[in-house]
XYZ file of C-alpha atoms in Angstrom:
284
model
C 101.241 128.644 94.863
C 102.316 125.005 94.571
C 100.033 122.831 92.456
C 99.152 119.576 94.188
C 99.934 116.364 92.369
C 96.977 114.259 91.218
C 96.982 110.724 92.609
C 95.284 107.619 91.183
C 95.033 104.848 93.820
C 93.580 101.364 93.324
C 92.232 99.168 96.106
C 91.345 102.237 98.157
C 88.519 100.921 100.325
C 90.783 99.165 102.838
C 94.341 98.674 103.998
C 97.266 100.875 103.037
C 95.307 102.230 100.078
C 92.550 103.598 102.293
C 94.977 105.172 104.758
C 96.928 106.732 101.903
C 93.816 108.224 100.284
C 92.573 109.677 103.567
C 95.945 111.295 104.270
C 96.160 112.773 100.790
C 92.669 114.247 100.951
C 93.341 115.684 104.414
C 96.352 117.509 102.965
C 94.294 119.005 100.123
C 95.585 116.639 97.445
C 93.259 115.589 94.600
C 92.725 111.826 94.496
C 90.989 109.429 92.149
C 90.413 106.208 94.067
C 89.106 102.871 92.870
C 87.335 99.921 94.422
C 84.991 97.218 93.184
C 82.044 98.851 94.997
C 81.724 102.620 94.944
C 79.394 102.868 97.961
C 81.811 100.846 100.091
C 84.625 103.111 98.922
C 82.771 106.328 99.759
C 81.787 105.039 103.179
C 85.314 103.893 103.985
C 87.016 107.116 102.890
C 84.436 109.318 104.609
C 85.096 112.392 102.476
C 82.939 114.382 100.093
C 84.217 117.222 97.958
C 85.764 118.183 94.629
C 89.174 116.712 95.544
C 87.821 113.164 95.736
C 86.845 111.133 92.676
C 85.549 107.689 93.749
C 85.461 105.137 90.943
C 83.958 101.652 90.716
C 86.468 99.636 88.700
C 86.942 96.005 87.712
C 90.731 95.838 87.473
C 90.550 92.586 85.528
C 88.750 94.373 82.693
C 90.989 96.706 80.706
C 88.075 98.789 79.396
C 86.877 99.444 82.971
C 90.353 100.603 83.973
C 90.583 102.751 80.854
C 87.305 104.484 81.664
C 88.580 105.286 85.149
C 91.812 106.782 83.830
C 89.893 108.848 81.273
C 87.467 110.094 83.930
C 90.378 111.090 86.159
C 92.022 113.153 83.422
C 88.687 114.740 82.529
C 88.146 115.685 86.187
C 91.616 116.798 87.269
C 93.402 117.445 83.976
C 96.285 115.079 84.609
C 97.635 112.167 86.636
C 100.918 112.492 88.500
C 101.127 109.493 90.829
C 99.704 106.054 90.091
C 99.487 103.617 93.016
C 98.829 99.970 92.194
C 97.655 98.899 95.631
C 94.769 96.523 94.873
C 95.381 92.870 95.603
C 94.657 90.052 98.022
C 96.527 87.327 99.855
C 96.337 83.657 99.002
C 97.236 80.925 101.505
C 97.709 77.296 100.625
C 100.455 75.013 99.382
C 101.208 74.819 95.673
C 99.751 71.314 95.555
C 96.531 72.336 97.291
C 95.629 75.371 95.227
C 93.717 74.702 92.038
C 94.601 76.203 88.687
C 91.574 78.489 88.973
C 92.563 79.712 92.448
C 96.138 80.450 91.359
C 95.074 82.201 88.163
C 92.559 84.379 89.990
C 95.293 85.624 92.323
C 97.459 86.463 89.316
C 94.530 88.091 87.503
C 94.033 90.598 90.322
C 97.537 91.065 91.751
C 99.501 91.009 88.485
C 97.303 91.510 85.440
C 95.119 94.061 87.212
C 98.200 96.188 87.884
C 99.368 95.727 84.297
C 95.987 96.953 83.051
C 96.446 100.127 85.099
C 99.993 100.652 83.834
C 98.989 100.035 80.231
C 96.156 102.572 80.363
C 97.920 105.199 82.496
C 101.238 105.255 80.656
C 99.927 107.146 77.564
C 98.899 109.962 79.920
C 102.224 109.996 81.763
C 104.211 109.648 78.557
C 102.415 112.614 76.982
C 103.045 114.677 80.117
C 106.710 113.570 80.165
C 106.338 113.120 83.916
C 104.787 110.909 86.562
C 105.526 108.332 89.215
C 104.208 104.771 89.468
C 104.213 103.098 92.894
C 103.589 99.365 92.709
C 102.670 97.929 96.117
C 104.249 94.489 96.247
C 105.361 92.819 99.495
C 108.459 91.561 101.236
C 106.968 88.297 99.926
C 107.982 89.568 96.494
C 111.646 89.537 97.538
C 111.802 86.390 99.649
C 109.489 83.428 99.210
C 110.383 81.736 102.484
C 106.767 81.565 103.642
C 105.323 78.003 103.540
C 101.779 78.153 102.197
C 102.166 81.478 100.416
C 103.886 80.338 97.237
C 101.261 81.645 94.803
C 100.885 84.969 96.587
C 104.679 85.370 96.680
C 104.814 84.494 92.985
C 102.389 87.318 92.171
C 104.503 89.771 94.150
C 107.780 88.501 92.671
C 106.165 89.162 89.290
C 105.319 92.716 90.330
C 108.871 93.358 91.522
C 110.242 91.996 88.257
C 108.050 93.988 85.919
C 108.555 97.113 88.032
C 112.304 96.908 87.457
C 111.778 96.491 83.714
C 109.159 99.246 83.649
C 111.561 101.661 85.355
C 114.113 101.077 82.595
C 111.474 101.433 79.866
C 109.885 104.699 81.003
C 112.856 106.644 82.384
C 113.316 108.373 79.028
C 109.811 109.860 79.387
C 110.533 111.365 82.798
C 108.419 108.734 84.557
C 109.710 107.190 87.785
C 108.872 103.779 89.239
C 109.062 102.561 92.831
C 108.154 99.070 93.944
C 107.044 99.078 97.588
C 107.806 95.940 99.612
C 106.059 96.198 103.000
C 106.369 93.825 105.890
C 103.448 93.277 108.269
C 101.238 96.324 108.785
C 98.133 96.460 110.973
C 95.481 96.502 108.247
C 92.661 94.128 107.255
C 95.014 92.151 105.004
C 94.877 88.990 107.138
C 91.087 89.009 107.518
C 88.760 86.713 105.601
C 87.879 89.388 103.044
C 91.518 89.874 102.036
C 93.106 86.461 102.569
C 91.829 83.539 100.520
C 92.375 79.938 101.601
C 92.323 76.729 99.532
C 88.980 75.077 98.885
C 90.552 71.636 99.150
C 93.075 71.413 101.980
C 95.441 68.424 102.187
C 95.824 67.146 105.746
C 99.479 66.162 105.327
C 100.566 69.803 104.988
C 100.806 70.372 108.729
C 103.459 73.121 108.477
C 101.341 75.038 105.954
C 98.331 74.867 108.281
C 100.459 76.169 111.155
C 101.666 79.123 109.111
C 98.144 79.771 107.838
C 96.753 79.722 111.379
C 99.570 81.966 112.590
C 98.641 84.608 110.012
C 94.885 84.350 110.507
C 94.765 84.106 114.288
C 98.007 85.263 115.910
C 99.466 87.925 113.610
C 96.158 89.485 112.589
C 95.669 92.632 114.659
C 99.147 92.350 116.179
C 101.237 93.539 113.247
C 103.933 96.003 114.329
C 103.665 98.227 111.267
C 101.608 101.442 111.496
C 99.769 102.080 108.187
C 99.631 105.814 108.930
C 103.426 105.957 109.000
C 103.668 103.778 105.900
C 101.428 106.218 104.017
C 103.609 109.125 105.174
C 106.700 107.397 103.789
C 105.043 106.723 100.425
C 103.907 110.340 100.115
C 107.400 111.552 100.877
C 108.898 109.160 98.320
C 106.436 110.370 95.669
C 107.561 113.948 96.304
C 111.281 113.164 96.259
C 113.457 114.152 93.316
C 115.382 110.867 93.539
C 112.966 108.201 94.774
C 114.181 104.639 95.360
C 113.530 101.856 92.886
C 112.930 99.503 95.838
C 111.216 100.762 98.988
C 111.270 98.221 101.812
C 108.767 99.248 104.492
C 109.105 98.201 108.123
C 111.910 96.774 110.243
C 110.631 93.247 109.593
C 110.850 93.857 105.858
C 114.431 95.053 106.233
C 115.389 92.063 108.398
C 113.914 89.575 105.921
C 115.506 91.354 102.955
C 118.961 91.300 104.523
C 118.524 87.620 105.435
C 117.681 86.831 101.791
C 120.658 88.854 100.546
C 122.983 87.047 102.963
C 121.650 83.649 101.834
C 122.101 84.500 98.155
C 125.615 85.775 98.844
C 126.415 82.565 100.724
C 125.203 80.420 97.817
C 127.095 82.546 95.290
C 130.363 82.242 97.154
C 130.014 78.546 98.025
C 129.384 77.462 94.444
C 131.217 80.175 92.495
C 134.205 78.110 91.321
C 132.097 75.282 89.911
C 129.173 77.393 88.674
C 131.415 79.774 86.711
C 133.411 76.986 85.027
C 130.773 76.673 82.315
C 132.262 78.653 79.415
C 133.597 77.025 76.244
C 137.285 76.218 76.703
C 138.370 78.638 73.940
C 136.416 81.512 75.513
C 137.697 81.278 79.059
C 139.446 84.397 80.294
């Protein structure tokens, strides 16, 4: 009989994380799931039984994350798939957002994920197996979203360290996939998941338009189905040759190809001048 993989999912009380956890439990897969509030997590997941380990975790505190990882291993004996899903959106121009607002977004979206990786890797390394899925965003591949510079920066950081992590842990049999979704119909654009600047600057009219578009027009109208996104992630986690980059949704693909085309255009337009920078004696 096939042994089910043990999953460890952060940010599991809402969004893609919640849908993923519910699907895994419905299929008989053991899951350790984290959220800041355990009662909210239990209520959202709506499942009770030995397969489900709900954990209250402060991702910004390494000791809290470490306790959760230890509890998971004590309960299930191992961890096979780690999903860094926790995070929140941040709207506002770079000038508007304070140092504290920007750092808080990085603390959760970037350093929270690094805390999970740092505490889970000894388990995966000892097992000589495992798979880490870091949930970034298409905003971690293209930053062409006025008013989302800090959020995009946190997701660009996740994409970058995921690529490095994949190279670092391959020798231990551990795989890494960075997931870059487009717009999915979750609570991501609601007030509880999308922060806005405390001190808005009136001159940033384009930023306000984009902010309003996300909060009022796109929210609830996203074309992406989170159920299907969860299915794709589960399939990827069970694949022998999973992708390093997983773009999710047609919109994500369209934006990724547009970015690639723009980079290619810039490369070709400036290649002759930009590659004429070697010392004369070292030119080919």
